[in-house]
Amino acid sequence: MAFVVSALAGLGLLLFALSSAAAVEVKRPQGVSLSNRHFYDETKPFTCLDGSKTIPFDEVNDDYCDCKDGSDEPGTSACPNGSFHCTNAGHRPRYIQSSRVNDGICDCCDTTDEYNSGAICENTCKEQGRKEKETLQKMAEIAKEGFLLKQQLVEEAKRSREDKQQTLAELQKQKDIWEAQVESLKAVKEAAEKPEQAAKEIHKKAWDEVQAARKLEKEKAKAAETFKELDDNEDGLVSLYEIQTHAELDGDGDGVVSEQEAQSLLGGVSQVDVSNFQETVWAGIQDKYKSEAVIENPIPPEIPVDDGADSQSKLQHEEWRKDDHDEDDDDGGGEEHDDDEEEEEEDDGGEEDYKDRQSSYFPEKRVAEEEKMPAYDEETQVLIDAADKARNEFSEAEKSLKEVENSIGSLEKELTIDFGPDGEFAYMFNQCYEMTTNEYVYKLCPFNKVAQKPKHGGSETSLGLWGSWAGPESNKFSAMKYEHGTGCWQGPNRSTMVKLSCGKETAVLSTSEPSRCEYLMELSTPALCQEEGNGEVTDHDEL
């Protein structure tokens, strides 16, 4: 953008050249610039500018291409690689391709390219020069105002950097403090957890012993019940014959319990009493034995036993009570008053009665409650509370340390980013700028990412993550490269080149996709504006 910011500086030179060209007429062949006039001396033979050939001067502009570089035909279209110089007095001189000379279309604003085509052209150089002068003046004013803003940005960046460095130093101190705090609280936590763990283990061991005793009693009860079922003649003994009546105890799969199999199950004897049955027989048959008892359950099997079972069982309980009451009503109306009194008496103990019934209706729930480990004793709970407190304090300290470390990481990352020679681009960090088209909303977050989102809803697509400055060596801060965006279908990952221009405001001016999956954006920013006169006019052709 050196041309934009320095064009006003070169405007005086341009205007001087224009006035000089108008005042002095220098004779030279058609299509030759002033700077090349000395190569075209009509008193001497002409040597091609590439030195490949020398021809008589009268063969210059004779509509026949003699030189490979086309320099012998500067004013005709004979050479395909030739160029025609438009003097454009009053405006900016330029070169056009020789093929456009005398083609009936005016390319030079001074009409000199159509000297022999018969085309009617109007010299617009003066008007174009005036418009360009106005444009250059406006651009120079923008550059001037933008440069003033840039100076402010530089000062702000300097102060901000100093503040961030000071904050970073303070955070480093906080980090040291929190690290020591975490280590100290970790030791306190571990010290509190040791007696807690020991007390919990004692509590669990005692509970395991209770559970084991209960299990043993249940097994004995179940074994005794099975013994009673097997003792068909109720003589207090289970014999080989009584074992043989239960085909499910078959060992060889033939569906019949042989005498030998029965004796083996009884431990080698012909009969056992209840004590020996519990000690030696029960363990071997309990997985195969099928009880003859039929247990009637008043609760339909489809009713789930869960957290909602209480409400369901209460509803059924009320229905049963209602049915019972209705049956009593059918017996006769003479004792209606007494029934009401009895019902009221039942209601007095209804809650306990309900719990008892519920326990019998839902044995699984009763078993679950029995198997639930009881609450810790007061002494153990004190240890648990102390350990919980130590854990919470340690966790909070760890959290604070992590927050400080994250802040340090973010600041260190920001301080390592190249924000320009004087930090003038730092103000764009953590900022985003959007541009909306007919289809999409484009978001540019400098030093972070570029994204595209459908205007009428849809997910965001990454067009690239911050890569590096990508301008030419002479002005690398004039372009930004964003890479490794979302992959295209059967194509490369999306990427975006952001070209920066001088402007009073920071805004996305345009966006396009010149190549598949490769996007181009233009961002105006005062950070790119240069001081007036600091630069060279790069687009100036000699008149």
XYZ file of C-alpha atoms in Angstrom:
543
model
C 0.000 0.000 0.000
C 3.040 2.286 -0.393
C 1.406 3.805 -3.457
C -1.746 4.736 -1.537
C -0.009 6.468 1.315
C 2.705 8.185 -0.760
C 0.735 9.119 -3.845
C 0.182 12.665 -2.622
C 3.921 13.066 -2.190
C 4.445 12.138 -5.829
C 1.491 14.177 -7.055
C 3.575 17.331 -7.377
C 6.144 15.516 -9.475
C 3.392 14.072 -11.633
C 1.765 17.448 -12.222
C 5.112 19.013 -12.999
C 5.835 16.309 -15.536
C 2.413 16.811 -17.106
C 2.938 20.541 -17.516
C 6.443 20.018 -18.859
C 5.256 17.497 -21.405
C 2.588 19.892 -22.605
C 5.092 22.740 -22.941
C 7.900 20.860 -24.692
C 7.249 18.762 -27.794
C 10.001 16.168 -28.267
C 10.047 14.461 -31.639
C 10.186 10.657 -31.442
C 8.659 7.664 -33.286
C 5.026 6.739 -32.572
C 4.702 4.616 -29.421
C 8.109 5.464 -27.925
C 8.462 6.910 -24.417
C 10.712 9.848 -23.580
C 12.991 7.601 -21.556
C 13.624 5.438 -24.652
C 13.914 8.298 -27.193
C 17.709 8.068 -27.411
C 17.445 4.499 -28.759
C 15.495 5.778 -31.787
C 17.896 8.226 -33.526
C 16.708 8.558 -37.122
C 20.210 9.559 -38.252
C 21.545 6.110 -37.348
C 20.594 2.504 -37.993
C 18.363 1.062 -35.320
C 19.597 -1.768 -33.088
C 16.990 -3.937 -31.494
C 16.828 -3.251 -27.760
C 17.733 -6.893 -27.032
C 20.837 -6.434 -29.268
C 19.829 -9.262 -31.559
C 19.747 -7.302 -34.816
C 20.447 -3.926 -36.496
C 18.219 -2.566 -39.267
C 17.981 0.681 -41.275
C 15.991 3.270 -39.351
C 13.400 3.589 -42.099
C 12.307 0.019 -41.226
C 11.173 1.177 -37.774
C 7.375 1.234 -37.567
C 7.075 -0.103 -41.125
C 4.412 -2.601 -40.001
C 6.848 -5.511 -40.282
C 8.391 -7.143 -37.218
C 12.185 -7.431 -37.544
C 13.259 -7.623 -33.886
C 12.494 -10.600 -31.683
C 11.639 -8.304 -28.807
C 9.307 -6.234 -31.039
C 11.225 -3.024 -30.281
C 11.395 -2.011 -33.988
C 7.595 -1.665 -34.129
C 6.679 0.447 -31.068
C 3.874 2.187 -32.941
C 2.264 -0.690 -34.893
C 0.641 -4.024 -34.167
C 3.132 -5.990 -36.286
C 4.941 -7.607 -33.339
C 2.783 -9.808 -31.040
C 5.113 -9.209 -28.099
C 5.489 -5.469 -28.695
C 4.164 -2.611 -26.549
C 2.865 0.859 -27.370
C 3.537 3.828 -25.092
C 0.622 6.189 -24.415
C 1.961 9.637 -23.568
C -1.358 10.706 -22.043
C -0.329 14.320 -21.487
C -2.283 15.702 -18.533
C -2.735 12.267 -16.976
C -0.720 9.147 -16.255
C 1.333 7.569 -19.084
C 0.970 3.826 -19.698
C 1.915 0.953 -21.989
C -0.570 -1.193 -23.907
C -0.086 -4.331 -25.998
C 0.778 -3.681 -29.628
C -2.193 -5.793 -30.726
C -4.490 -3.043 -29.411
C -2.965 -0.347 -31.685
C -5.323 0.830 -34.420
C -7.969 -1.742 -33.493
C -10.762 0.820 -33.492
C -10.919 1.025 -29.675
C -9.348 3.941 -27.843
C -7.091 2.599 -25.086
C -4.924 5.677 -24.564
C -6.777 8.625 -23.055
C -4.866 10.916 -25.530
C -6.175 8.728 -28.456
C -2.652 8.198 -29.866
C -3.123 4.417 -30.180
C -5.784 4.957 -32.877
C -3.806 7.336 -35.146
C -4.535 5.358 -38.320
C -7.766 3.418 -37.635
C -10.287 6.115 -38.425
C -11.847 5.671 -34.963
C -13.326 8.833 -33.489
C -11.811 9.247 -30.038
C -11.950 12.024 -27.499
C -8.938 13.098 -25.453
C -10.010 12.513 -21.842
C -6.594 12.768 -20.197
C -7.225 16.121 -18.577
C -10.521 14.971 -17.010
C -9.058 11.671 -15.886
C -6.069 13.496 -14.441
C -8.389 15.782 -12.493
C -10.365 12.830 -11.089
C -7.204 10.987 -10.180
C -5.878 14.055 -8.437
C -9.059 14.240 -6.355
C -8.834 10.533 -5.580
C -5.203 10.854 -4.579
C -6.004 13.797 -2.366
C -8.777 11.840 -0.625
C -6.502 8.855 -0.217
C -3.794 11.098 1.149
C -6.236 12.569 3.670
C -7.294 9.069 4.735
C -3.661 8.049 5.034
C -2.915 11.146 7.108
C -5.820 10.577 9.495
C -5.075 6.863 9.594
C -1.454 7.532 10.489
C -2.554 9.708 13.419
C -4.741 6.836 14.592
C -1.833 4.469 14.112
C 0.328 6.591 16.397
C -2.342 6.282 19.073
C -2.463 2.521 18.522
C 1.301 2.326 18.939
C 1.135 4.233 22.232
C -1.728 2.064 23.465
C 0.140 -1.081 22.445
C 3.223 0.068 24.329
C 1.260 0.784 27.504
C -0.731 -2.422 27.147
C 2.404 -4.501 26.712
C 3.984 -2.974 29.787
C 0.802 -3.630 31.774
C 0.667 -7.226 30.569
C 4.315 -7.814 31.443
C 3.669 -6.420 34.923
C 0.543 -8.578 35.257
C 2.546 -11.597 34.124
C 5.163 -10.952 36.799
C 2.432 -10.679 39.449
C 0.797 -13.877 38.212
C 4.125 -15.684 38.450
C 4.333 -14.652 42.112
C 0.758 -15.808 42.688
C 1.593 -19.093 41.021
C 4.500 -19.672 43.433
C 2.213 -18.910 46.380
C -0.543 -21.218 45.144
C 1.925 -24.016 44.391
C 3.158 -23.869 47.988
C -0.444 -23.721 49.210
C -1.415 -26.745 47.118
C 1.510 -28.776 48.431
C 0.671 -27.824 52.030
C -3.035 -28.636 51.639
C -2.163 -31.888 49.886
C -0.207 -32.975 52.949
C -3.116 -31.969 55.220
C -5.551 -33.869 52.988
C -3.442 -37.029 52.970
C -3.001 -36.829 56.737
C -6.784 -36.501 57.221
C -7.555 -39.326 54.800
C -5.465 -41.938 56.629
C -7.562 -42.134 59.844
C -10.708 -41.687 57.736
C -9.780 -44.663 55.573
C -8.877 -46.764 58.602
C -12.199 -45.964 60.308
C -14.126 -46.709 57.091
C -12.362 -50.049 56.748
C -13.213 -50.975 60.355
C -16.834 -50.004 59.742
C -16.972 -51.987 56.509
C -15.282 -55.007 58.073
C -17.838 -55.036 60.886
C -20.644 -54.720 58.350
C -19.185 -57.500 56.206
C -19.151 -59.746 59.267
C -22.802 -58.924 59.943
C -23.653 -59.630 56.312
C -21.727 -62.887 56.401
C -23.554 -63.970 59.554
C -26.891 -63.055 57.998
C -26.021 -64.947 54.863
C -25.018 -67.975 56.864
C -28.285 -67.878 58.797
C -30.249 -67.548 55.562
C -28.379 -70.483 54.075
C -29.060 -72.560 57.173
C -32.719 -71.587 57.087
C -32.974 -72.413 53.418
C -31.176 -75.713 53.964
C -33.513 -76.559 56.842
C -36.519 -75.720 54.705
C -35.213 -77.900 51.890
C -34.529 -80.730 54.357
C -38.111 -80.505 55.542
C -39.372 -80.651 51.948
C -37.191 -83.684 51.175
C -38.200 -85.516 54.341
C -41.400 -86.889 52.846
C -42.145 -89.326 55.703
C -41.259 -86.713 58.306
C -39.022 -89.108 60.213
C -36.325 -86.476 60.696
C -34.070 -88.096 58.102
C -33.511 -87.702 54.358
C -32.948 -91.060 52.711
C -31.662 -92.280 49.359
C -35.227 -92.854 48.149
C -36.288 -89.327 49.062
C -33.346 -87.926 47.108
C -34.209 -90.106 44.126
C -37.661 -88.567 43.867
C -36.091 -85.310 42.623
C -35.027 -85.851 39.016
C -33.465 -82.415 38.776
C -30.618 -83.715 40.983
C -29.597 -86.189 38.235
C -25.838 -86.097 37.668
C -25.258 -88.021 34.433
C -28.047 -86.451 32.367
C -30.217 -89.529 31.935
C -33.114 -87.886 33.798
C -33.015 -90.386 36.657
C -31.247 -90.155 40.029
C -29.745 -93.588 40.572
C -29.170 -95.052 43.996
C -25.435 -94.591 43.552
C -25.943 -90.894 42.572
C -28.204 -90.344 45.563
C -25.681 -91.956 47.911
C -22.951 -89.769 46.462
C -25.080 -86.673 47.112
C -25.657 -87.821 50.708
C -21.937 -88.159 51.262
C -21.699 -91.941 50.993
C -24.370 -92.792 53.534
C -27.940 -93.985 53.108
C -29.570 -91.229 55.138
C -28.707 -87.981 56.966
C -30.233 -85.885 59.693
C -30.766 -82.144 59.422
C -27.382 -81.260 60.899
C -25.407 -83.449 58.493
C -27.638 -82.311 55.647
C -26.741 -78.676 56.294
C -23.020 -79.408 56.642
C -22.384 -81.905 53.831
C -25.349 -82.253 51.466
C -26.850 -78.818 50.967
C -23.824 -77.228 49.238
C -23.855 -79.936 46.577
C -27.529 -79.729 45.644
C -28.558 -76.110 46.248
C -27.896 -75.029 42.635
C -29.970 -77.894 41.197
C -32.754 -78.365 43.718
C -36.185 -77.023 42.842
C -38.511 -76.290 45.735
C -41.932 -77.910 45.743
C -43.466 -74.933 47.532
C -45.605 -72.564 45.513
C -45.379 -68.948 46.695
C -48.423 -66.845 45.892
C -47.602 -63.213 45.322
C -50.544 -60.778 45.451
C -48.596 -58.188 43.464
C -48.799 -58.677 39.675
C -45.312 -59.391 38.241
C -45.528 -56.526 35.747
C -45.503 -53.892 38.518
C -41.897 -52.641 38.709
C -40.162 -52.342 42.061
C -38.520 -48.951 41.853
C -38.773 -45.451 43.268
C -42.327 -45.224 41.979
C -43.385 -48.426 43.722
C -44.411 -46.611 46.904
C -47.144 -44.642 45.154
C -48.311 -47.713 43.221
C -48.436 -49.907 46.331
C -50.288 -47.191 48.223
C -52.875 -47.081 45.459
C -53.299 -50.852 45.551
C -53.412 -50.757 49.345
C -56.280 -48.266 49.223
C -58.090 -50.399 46.629
C -57.773 -53.511 48.779
C -59.042 -51.642 51.811
C -61.947 -50.383 49.743
C -62.731 -53.917 48.587
C -62.612 -55.173 52.163
C -64.906 -52.361 53.237
C -67.344 -53.126 50.428
C -67.458 -56.778 51.469
C -68.224 -55.744 55.028
C -71.049 -53.549 53.728
C -72.525 -56.579 51.958
C -72.769 -58.464 55.239
C -75.463 -56.073 56.431
C -76.023 -52.484 57.354
C -76.635 -53.019 61.059
C -72.984 -52.800 62.014
C -72.065 -49.917 59.778
C -71.233 -47.660 62.710
C -69.010 -50.288 64.280
C -67.186 -50.792 61.013
C -66.461 -47.098 60.825
C -65.047 -47.140 64.321
C -62.896 -50.136 63.483
C -61.699 -48.395 60.334
C -60.751 -45.336 62.348
C -58.831 -47.554 64.747
C -57.035 -49.107 61.806
C -56.180 -45.661 60.503
C -54.440 -44.864 63.762
C -51.880 -47.500 62.977
C -52.345 -47.273 59.232
C -48.913 -45.933 58.473
C -47.139 -48.755 60.276
C -49.549 -51.276 58.825
C -48.898 -49.852 55.362
C -45.151 -50.180 55.797
C -45.491 -53.762 56.984
C -47.689 -54.659 54.036
C -45.402 -52.885 51.638
C -42.451 -54.795 53.009
C -44.282 -58.079 52.423
C -45.485 -57.032 48.958
C -41.994 -55.958 47.891
C -39.486 -58.420 49.365
C -36.795 -57.166 46.992
C -37.027 -53.735 48.585
C -36.855 -55.239 52.060
C -33.753 -57.213 51.090
C -32.147 -54.106 49.595
C -32.770 -52.175 52.808
C -31.309 -55.006 54.881
C -28.197 -55.148 52.697
C -27.643 -51.383 52.855
C -24.667 -50.549 55.036
C -25.733 -48.575 58.133
C -24.634 -45.007 58.790
C -21.188 -44.388 60.240
C -20.855 -43.905 63.957
C -20.283 -40.395 65.278
C -16.526 -40.807 65.724
C -16.059 -42.085 62.156
C -18.305 -39.342 60.743
C -16.140 -36.701 62.443
C -13.095 -38.131 60.670
C -14.972 -38.201 57.341
C -16.088 -34.582 57.731
C -12.523 -33.511 58.530
C -11.209 -35.342 55.445
C -13.965 -33.853 53.236
C -13.027 -30.379 54.430
C -9.354 -31.021 53.673
C -10.246 -32.386 50.214
C -12.423 -29.366 49.412
C -9.743 -26.908 50.472
C -7.151 -28.786 48.421
C -9.488 -28.885 45.400
C -10.184 -25.125 45.625
C -6.465 -24.380 45.839
C -5.777 -26.603 42.828
C -8.520 -24.827 40.909
C -7.059 -21.409 41.737
C -3.590 -22.575 40.711
C -4.978 -23.858 37.398
C -6.677 -20.517 36.722
C -3.427 -18.646 37.374
C -1.514 -21.040 35.108
C -4.086 -20.564 32.336
C -3.822 -16.777 32.660
C -0.036 -16.993 32.498
C -0.236 -19.210 29.410
C -2.624 -16.808 27.645
C -0.464 -13.768 28.426
C 2.748 -15.498 27.385
C 1.142 -16.551 24.108
C -0.098 -13.013 23.423
C 3.288 -11.461 24.232
C 5.026 -13.741 21.717
C 2.786 -12.764 18.774
C 4.308 -10.421 16.213
C 1.988 -7.413 16.266
C 4.100 -5.326 13.891
C 7.286 -3.241 14.236
C 5.729 -1.065 16.962
C 2.913 -3.346 18.094
C 0.387 -1.355 16.047
C -1.685 -4.464 15.195
C -2.052 -5.559 18.838
C -5.444 -3.852 19.182
C -6.983 -6.448 16.840
C -6.099 -9.350 19.174
C -9.233 -10.944 20.675
C -11.402 -8.918 18.262
C -13.577 -10.168 15.393
C -14.845 -8.349 12.295
C -17.751 -9.516 10.159
C -18.994 -9.017 6.638
C -22.378 -10.229 5.385
C -23.065 -11.211 1.783
C -26.230 -12.541 0.173
C -25.444 -16.074 1.323
C -22.917 -15.985 4.132
C -21.636 -14.159 7.179
C -17.838 -14.037 7.141
C -15.997 -13.589 10.429
C -12.344 -12.588 10.650
C -10.698 -12.826 14.076
C -7.109 -11.584 13.551
C -4.396 -13.825 15.007
C -7.040 -16.495 15.609
C -9.295 -17.712 12.771
C -11.449 -17.004 9.727
C -14.921 -18.569 9.521
C -17.944 -18.702 7.250
C -21.541 -19.294 8.342
C -24.714 -19.502 6.228
C -26.749 -16.319 6.554
C -30.015 -18.143 7.163
C -28.798 -20.705 9.677
C -26.357 -23.577 9.662
C -23.050 -24.637 11.153
C -19.868 -22.587 10.963
C -17.097 -23.594 8.563
C -13.471 -22.839 9.347
C -11.683 -21.019 6.534
C -8.343 -21.200 8.289
C -6.448 -20.686 11.535
C -3.837 -18.006 12.108
C -0.587 -18.898 10.400
C 1.758 -15.992 9.776
C 2.350 -12.647 8.126
C 2.492 -13.235 4.375
C 3.228 -9.912 2.699
C 6.233 -9.332 0.417
C 9.661 -8.982 1.978
C 9.513 -5.197 1.686
C 6.169 -5.049 3.551
C 5.373 -8.381 5.193
C 2.685 -6.841 7.416
C 0.464 -6.116 4.410
C -0.999 -9.651 4.313
C -2.053 -12.391 6.728
C -2.172 -16.119 6.047
C -4.757 -18.412 7.710
C -4.332 -22.159 7.112
C -5.659 -25.635 7.996
C -9.376 -24.827 7.838
C -12.159 -27.330 7.236
C -11.320 -29.733 4.431
C -13.126 -29.373 1.117
C -14.949 -32.334 -0.359
C -12.263 -34.321 -2.189
C -10.035 -31.276 -1.963
C -7.504 -29.485 0.256
C -8.141 -27.818 3.581
C -9.560 -24.321 3.282
C -7.217 -21.358 3.653
C -7.556 -17.585 3.528
C -5.254 -14.763 2.505
C -6.136 -11.437 4.153
C -4.745 -8.366 2.419
C -4.514 -5.234 4.533
C -5.000 -1.671 3.348
C -4.765 1.732 4.986
C -8.065 2.993 6.390
C -9.468 5.081 9.211
C -11.621 2.168 10.379
C -10.982 -1.525 10.884
C -13.411 -3.381 8.626
C -13.647 -6.275 6.193
C -14.041 -4.598 2.800
C -14.429 -7.615 0.543
C -14.283 -11.374 0.398
C -13.971 -13.787 -2.520
C -12.899 -17.289 -3.487
C -10.504 -16.844 -6.426
C -9.520 -20.520 -6.303
C -11.366 -23.548 -4.957
C -11.030 -23.644 -1.165
C -8.707 -20.613 -1.233
C -10.326 -17.416 0.003
C -9.273 -13.786 -0.267
C -10.275 -10.990 2.098
C -9.422 -7.317 2.274
C -9.191 -5.660 5.673
C -8.778 -1.926 6.155
C -6.898 -0.777 9.239
C -5.138 2.391 10.416
C -2.260 0.186 11.561
C -1.034 -0.027 7.944
C -1.083 3.733 7.260
C 2.320 5.370 6.754
C 3.511 8.863 7.418
C 3.047 11.245 4.445
C 5.993 11.072 2.051
C 7.332 7.839 3.539
C 7.392 5.615 0.496
C 7.762 5.598 -3.260
C 5.285 5.948 -6.106
C 5.314 2.484 -7.620
C 2.729 2.964 -10.373
C 4.344 5.958 -12.108
C 5.356 5.631 -15.771
C 7.607 8.233 -17.256
C 5.919 10.703 -19.607
